[in-house]
Amino acid sequence: MDTERQLLEDADRRALAYFDGIPGRRVFPTPEAIAALAGFDGPLPEQGLPARQALQLLDDLGSPATTASNGGRYFGFVIGATLPAAAAAERLVLAWDQCASSFDNSPAADRIEKAAARWVLESLGLPTESAVGFGTSATACTLACLSAARRALLARKGWDFDGDGLMGAPEVRVVVSASVHITVKKALRILGFGINRLRVAPVDELGRIDPAQLPPLDDMTVLCLQAGEVNSGEFDPFAELIPRARAAGAWVHVDGAFGLWARASSAAALAAGVEQADSWTTDGHKWLNTPYDGAMAICRDAEALATAMNSDAAYATASRDAQKNLNLEFSRRARGVPIWAALASLGRDGLRALIDRHLRQATYLAERLRSAGYQVLNRVVLNQVLVRADSDEQTLAIRLAVQATGEVWFGPTLWQGRPAFRLSVSSWRTTDADIERLAELLIALKTRHTA
Ligand SMILES: *Cc1c(COP(=O)(O)O)cnc(C)c1O
């Protein structure tokens, strides 16, 4: 029987072996590795396995079937890897096993997450008085922010949302971009706004809301904008839209799951004016390269978020700014700690350098592919490169051929109704050599599929 220490050492040894293998690992697993996952199809054992054996099963069957998204050649979605300081902090957090709901549950988590919150606001140039809830995802944080928005708009009309709910309440209207992210729609749907009732703001050819076509706004409207369109990486024209919305009394929420981090780079001007919004969501687990699941709900009116998310009970009262009163979870892990560690290890300079490097790499990648005859469909203002070959068939064939090599991975998308590759540069591990390898592979395959 292993001691707990031996078991943890075994886990560390396996984790380090995995880690050392990342550079040589296929970016997407082989069909054989995937087939072997059938080893997990059995029933719950009557008697528990020795813990070491359970760990061995995970490593033997699980590790080979992972995607190497913690490596430098994964260009799918906006996944990011995990920064060393964040990974190390996560190990410590696991040993602490804190329920990070409030100061009383964990003074350490409470204070460290408050520091992380302050640094996040500083990095993103958002109002320092804002509340920051560390939630599981941009999806969950959007839900938290939008519920705070609705509650606050109704309160201004004298409506007691907490007491009386929505039946008979004055209508809160929502305006979204035609290229709104699906998870914002999901949050709105769950909150009962009704997908068919959303007012859709038309976008220009780059995917940005066209101010000339913005639906009317008033003091019972929530306007949802985005920093970083999921395909093109473009930003809505905040400096023009937000003052208009505020003048009308509307609440402005910004989905900045990855794009908001441009604020920490030398391309901050892309998101000029975003600080005038009322609430924002962003992820740590994408461009900041922290572990899942670390995201932030940020609300200028701290009280609005704290009342909407309040979960005080007789046995568990806490300050307004306790994390259990700023996001959906009551019991929660200290997910702000690896975010603190990422920011502590990067500093302002390191964060700027990380984002700037990805912007430069994306621009270079686009140039290489364009000069080899690919169509680059977006302006490449950020870390997203949208690419198409000569025909839809060729685009599909090349993507499948790339995936079969296991050398790199990226996903498909539809841009203006036609298939394209969506290449995201968002891992701190991605070197210029990785970008070169991706470009050369795509160029070689283009030649082969053209011949
Ligand atoms: C990924 C993403 C989301 C959702 O974030 P999760 O953390 O995965 O819930 C929302 N908006 C945009 C633009 C995204 O890229």
GROMACS .gro file of C-alpha atoms in nm, residues 119-353:
model
  235
  119TRP     CA    1  -0.377   4.327  -1.118
  120VAL     CA    2  -0.630   4.206  -1.374
  121LEU     CA    3  -0.801   4.548  -1.369
  122GLU     CA    4  -0.464   4.718  -1.401
  123SER     CA    5  -0.351   4.495  -1.686
  124LEU     CA    6  -0.673   4.549  -1.877
  125GLY     CA    7  -0.703   4.919  -1.797
  126LEU     CA    8  -1.050   4.880  -1.646
  127PRO     CA    9  -1.199   5.095  -1.368
  128THR     CA   10  -1.027   5.017  -1.039
  129GLU     CA   11  -1.353   5.028  -0.844
  130SER     CA   12  -1.488   4.727  -1.039
  131ALA     CA   13  -1.574   4.399  -0.869
  132VAL     CA   14  -1.400   4.092  -1.008
  133GLY     CA   15  -1.559   3.750  -0.964
  134PHE     CA   16  -1.338   3.455  -1.055
  135GLY     CA   17  -1.571   3.210  -1.228
  136THR     CA   18  -1.531   2.890  -1.420
  137SER     CA   19  -1.560   3.029  -1.771
  138ALA     CA   20  -1.644   3.331  -1.979
  139THR     CA   21  -1.981   3.164  -2.027
  140ALA     CA   22  -2.054   3.152  -1.652
  141CYS     CA   23  -1.910   3.499  -1.598
  142THR     CA   24  -2.124   3.642  -1.878
  143LEU     CA   25  -2.425   3.488  -1.708
  144ALA     CA   26  -2.324   3.658  -1.381
  145CYS     CA   27  -2.268   3.996  -1.547
  146LEU     CA   28  -2.588   3.988  -1.749
  147SER     CA   29  -2.793   3.893  -1.446
  148ALA     CA   30  -2.640   4.188  -1.261
  149ALA     CA   31  -2.720   4.411  -1.560
  150ARG     CA   32  -3.085   4.309  -1.572
  151ARG     CA   33  -3.133   4.335  -1.199
  152ALA     CA   34  -2.977   4.683  -1.194
  153LEU     CA   35  -3.187   4.814  -1.487
  154LEU     CA   36  -3.505   4.683  -1.324
  155ALA     CA   37  -3.408   4.830  -0.987
  156ARG     CA   38  -3.375   5.173  -1.151
  157LYS     CA   39  -3.741   5.138  -1.249
  158GLY     CA   40  -3.831   5.044  -0.893
  159TRP     CA   41  -3.879   4.676  -0.975
  160ASP     CA   42  -3.772   4.423  -0.710
  161PHE     CA   43  -3.626   4.147  -0.924
  162ASP     CA   44  -3.516   3.932  -0.630
  163GLY     CA   45  -3.859   3.943  -0.471
  164ASP     CA   46  -4.089   3.947  -0.771
  165GLY     CA   47  -3.886   3.785  -1.046
  166LEU     CA   48  -3.969   3.847  -1.407
  167MET     CA   49  -4.345   3.793  -1.425
  168GLY     CA   50  -4.500   4.130  -1.497
  169ALA     CA   51  -4.165   4.307  -1.488
  170PRO     CA   52  -4.089   4.589  -1.731
  171GLU     CA   53  -3.916   4.443  -2.037
  172VAL     CA   54  -3.539   4.454  -2.051
  173ARG     CA   55  -3.428   4.445  -2.415
  174VAL     CA   56  -3.099   4.307  -2.534
  175VAL     CA   57  -2.901   4.413  -2.839
  176VAL     CA   58  -2.632   4.174  -2.962
  177SER     CA   59  -2.395   4.179  -3.254
  178ALA     CA   60  -2.476   3.964  -3.556
  179SER     CA   61  -2.148   3.790  -3.481
  180VAL     CA   62  -2.215   3.747  -3.107
  181HIS     CA   63  -2.042   3.447  -2.951
  182ILE     CA   64  -2.264   3.145  -2.899
  183THR     CA   65  -2.194   3.142  -2.524
  184VAL     CA   66  -2.334   3.494  -2.483
  185LYS     CA   67  -2.649   3.370  -2.653
  186LYS     CA   68  -2.645   3.070  -2.422
  187ALA     CA   69  -2.622   3.294  -2.115
  188LEU     CA   70  -2.906   3.512  -2.246
  189ARG     CA   71  -3.119   3.205  -2.324
  190ILE     CA   72  -3.065   3.058  -1.976
  191LEU     CA   73  -3.153   3.392  -1.819
  192GLY     CA   74  -3.484   3.385  -2.005
  193PHE     CA   75  -3.426   3.666  -2.252
  194GLY     CA   76  -3.542   3.453  -2.544
  195ILE     CA   77  -3.325   3.414  -2.851
  196ASN     CA   78  -3.605   3.529  -3.082
  197ARG     CA   79  -3.643   3.852  -2.889
  198LEU     CA   80  -3.281   3.962  -2.914
  199ARG     CA   81  -3.223   4.265  -3.135
  200VAL     CA   82  -2.941   4.198  -3.371
  201ALA     CA   83  -2.698   4.474  -3.465
  202PRO     CA   84  -2.569   4.425  -3.821
  203VAL     CA   85  -2.192   4.396  -3.865
  204ASP     CA   86  -1.953   4.515  -4.134
  205GLU     CA   87  -1.747   4.279  -4.348
  206LEU     CA   88  -1.493   4.246  -4.066
  207GLY     CA   89  -1.752   4.131  -3.813
  208ARG     CA   90  -1.776   4.460  -3.619
  209ILE     CA   91  -2.105   4.627  -3.530
  210ASP     CA   92  -2.183   4.898  -3.782
  211PRO     CA   93  -2.267   5.208  -3.572
  212ALA     CA   94  -2.492   5.341  -3.848
  213GLN     CA   95  -2.717   5.038  -3.811
  214LEU     CA   96  -2.724   5.006  -3.432
  215PRO     CA   97  -3.081   4.934  -3.312
  216PRO     CA   98  -3.230   5.200  -3.081
  217LEU     CA   99  -3.111   5.195  -2.719
  218ASP     CA  100  -3.275   5.321  -2.404
  219ASP     CA  101  -3.244   5.289  -2.027
  220MET     CA  102  -3.396   4.941  -2.036
  221THR     CA  103  -3.150   4.799  -2.286
  222VAL     CA  104  -2.844   4.582  -2.242
  223LEU     CA  105  -2.599   4.624  -2.528
  224CYS     CA  106  -2.359   4.329  -2.570
  225LEU     CA  107  -2.035   4.416  -2.749
  226GLN     CA  108  -1.725   4.213  -2.819
  227ALA     CA  109  -1.353   4.254  -2.786
  228GLY     CA  110  -1.210   3.991  -3.017
  229GLU     CA  111  -1.454   3.839  -3.264
  230VAL     CA  112  -1.408   3.465  -3.249
  231ASN     CA  113  -1.301   3.427  -3.613
  232SER     CA  114  -1.153   3.757  -3.719
  233GLY     CA  115  -1.027   3.883  -3.381
  234GLU     CA  116  -1.189   4.221  -3.455
  235PHE     CA  117  -1.327   4.465  -3.199
  236ASP     CA  118  -1.655   4.653  -3.200
  237PRO     CA  119  -1.602   5.032  -3.225
  238PHE     CA  120  -1.626   5.093  -2.851
  239ALA     CA  121  -1.525   5.459  -2.856
  240GLU     CA  122  -1.822   5.535  -3.077
  241LEU     CA  123  -2.080   5.290  -2.942
  242ILE     CA  124  -2.032   5.303  -2.565
  243PRO     CA  125  -2.079   5.681  -2.515
  244ARG     CA  126  -2.398   5.657  -2.724
  245ALA     CA  127  -2.526   5.370  -2.514
  246ARG     CA  128  -2.441   5.543  -2.188
  247ALA     CA  129  -2.611   5.861  -2.300
  248ALA     CA  130  -2.924   5.654  -2.361
  249GLY     CA  131  -2.896   5.497  -2.014
  250ALA     CA  132  -2.826   5.148  -2.149
  251TRP     CA  133  -2.601   4.892  -1.980
  252VAL     CA  134  -2.301   4.788  -2.190
  253HIS     CA  135  -2.150   4.444  -2.146
  254VAL     CA  136  -1.834   4.340  -2.329
  255ASP     CA  137  -1.742   3.981  -2.411
  256GLY     CA  138  -1.365   3.993  -2.414
  257ALA     CA  139  -1.295   3.624  -2.355
  258PHE     CA  140  -0.956   3.648  -2.521
  259GLY     CA  141  -0.946   3.983  -2.702
  260LEU     CA  142  -0.954   4.200  -2.391
  261TRP     CA  143  -0.590   4.101  -2.329
  262ALA     CA  144  -0.495   4.316  -2.626
  263ARG     CA  145  -0.532   4.598  -2.374
  264ALA     CA  146  -0.211   4.481  -2.211
  265SER     CA  147  -0.020   4.492  -2.542
  266SER     CA  148   0.114   4.759  -2.770
  267ALA     CA  149  -0.206   4.710  -2.974
  268ALA     CA  150  -0.420   4.841  -2.687
  269ALA     CA  151  -0.569   5.105  -2.917
  270LEU     CA  152  -0.773   4.829  -3.082
  271ALA     CA  153  -0.997   4.831  -2.776
  272ALA     CA  154  -0.988   5.204  -2.707
  273GLY     CA  155  -1.290   5.315  -2.509
  274VAL     CA  156  -1.378   4.966  -2.380
  275GLU     CA  157  -1.313   5.089  -2.026
  276GLN     CA  158  -1.632   5.296  -2.047
  277ALA     CA  159  -1.853   4.987  -2.044
  278ASP     CA  160  -2.044   4.862  -1.740
  279SER     CA  161  -1.929   4.501  -1.732
  280TRP     CA  162  -1.678   4.273  -1.901
  281THR     CA  163  -1.593   3.906  -1.911
  282THR     CA  164  -1.256   3.759  -1.988
  283ASP     CA  165  -1.077   3.429  -1.956
  284GLY     CA  166  -0.749   3.348  -1.787
  285HIS     CA  167  -0.744   3.005  -1.950
  286LYS     CA  168  -0.717   3.137  -2.303
  287TRP     CA  169  -0.467   3.411  -2.377
  288LEU     CA  170  -0.329   3.457  -2.025
  289ASN     CA  171  -0.222   3.090  -2.039
  290THR     CA  172  -0.355   2.985  -1.699
  291PRO     CA  173  -0.509   2.644  -1.629
  292TYR     CA  174  -0.879   2.575  -1.680
  293ASP     CA  175  -1.116   2.685  -1.548
  294GLY     CA  176  -1.027   3.041  -1.468
  295ALA     CA  177  -1.233   3.333  -1.590
  296MET     CA  178  -1.342   3.673  -1.465
  297ALA     CA  179  -1.673   3.856  -1.432
  298ILE     CA  180  -1.590   4.225  -1.400
  299CYS     CA  181  -1.851   4.481  -1.306
  300ARG     CA  182  -1.795   4.856  -1.268
  301ASP     CA  183  -2.081   4.883  -1.019
  302ALA     CA  184  -1.941   4.642  -0.762
  303GLU     CA  185  -2.265   4.650  -0.567
  304ALA     CA  186  -2.466   4.541  -0.872
  305LEU     CA  187  -2.264   4.221  -0.909
  306ALA     CA  188  -2.249   4.161  -0.534
  307THR     CA  189  -2.626   4.184  -0.494
  308ALA     CA  190  -2.707   3.976  -0.802
  309MET     CA  191  -2.466   3.700  -0.694
  310ASN     CA  192  -2.525   3.725  -0.319
  311SER     CA  193  -2.536   3.395  -0.135
  312ASP     CA  194  -2.519   3.501   0.228
  313ALA     CA  195  -2.689   3.270   0.474
  314ALA     CA  196  -2.717   3.267   0.851
  315TYR     CA  197  -2.431   3.022   0.873
  316ALA     CA  198  -2.230   3.178   0.596
  317THR     CA  199  -2.242   3.555   0.588
  318ALA     CA  200  -1.949   3.731   0.427
  319SER     CA  201  -1.845   4.067   0.301
  320ARG     CA  202  -1.992   4.198  -0.024
  321ASP     CA  203  -1.662   4.140  -0.196
  322ALA     CA  204  -1.626   3.775  -0.090
  323GLN     CA  205  -1.594   3.555  -0.397
  324LYS     CA  206  -1.909   3.360  -0.313
  325ASN     CA  207  -2.093   3.690  -0.362
  326LEU     CA  208  -1.929   3.772  -0.694
  327ASN     CA  209  -1.984   3.463  -0.905
  328LEU     CA  210  -2.207   3.160  -0.943
  329GLU     CA  211  -2.019   2.921  -0.717
  330PHE     CA  212  -2.055   2.889  -0.341
  331SER     CA  213  -1.791   2.625  -0.277
  332ARG     CA  214  -1.509   2.689  -0.516
  333ARG     CA  215  -1.142   2.629  -0.568
  334ALA     CA  216  -0.903   2.923  -0.548
  335ARG     CA  217  -0.890   2.966  -0.924
  336GLY     CA  218  -0.767   3.322  -0.889
  337VAL     CA  219  -0.438   3.201  -0.740
  338PRO     CA  220  -0.286   3.066  -1.064
  339ILE     CA  221  -0.406   3.387  -1.229
  340TRP     CA  222  -0.214   3.581  -0.965
  341ALA     CA  223   0.092   3.361  -1.028
  342ALA     CA  224   0.073   3.412  -1.405
  343LEU     CA  225   0.059   3.789  -1.365
  344ALA     CA  226   0.326   3.791  -1.091
  345SER     CA  227   0.568   3.595  -1.308
  346LEU     CA  228   0.501   3.796  -1.623
  347GLY     CA  229   0.479   4.144  -1.483
  348ARG     CA  230   0.352   4.418  -1.710
  349ASP     CA  231   0.647   4.379  -1.942
  350GLY     CA  232   0.618   4.004  -1.975
  351LEU     CA  233   0.245   4.022  -2.039
  352ARG     CA  234   0.294   4.285  -2.307
  353ALA     CA  235   0.574   4.081  -2.463
   0.00000   0.00000   0.00000
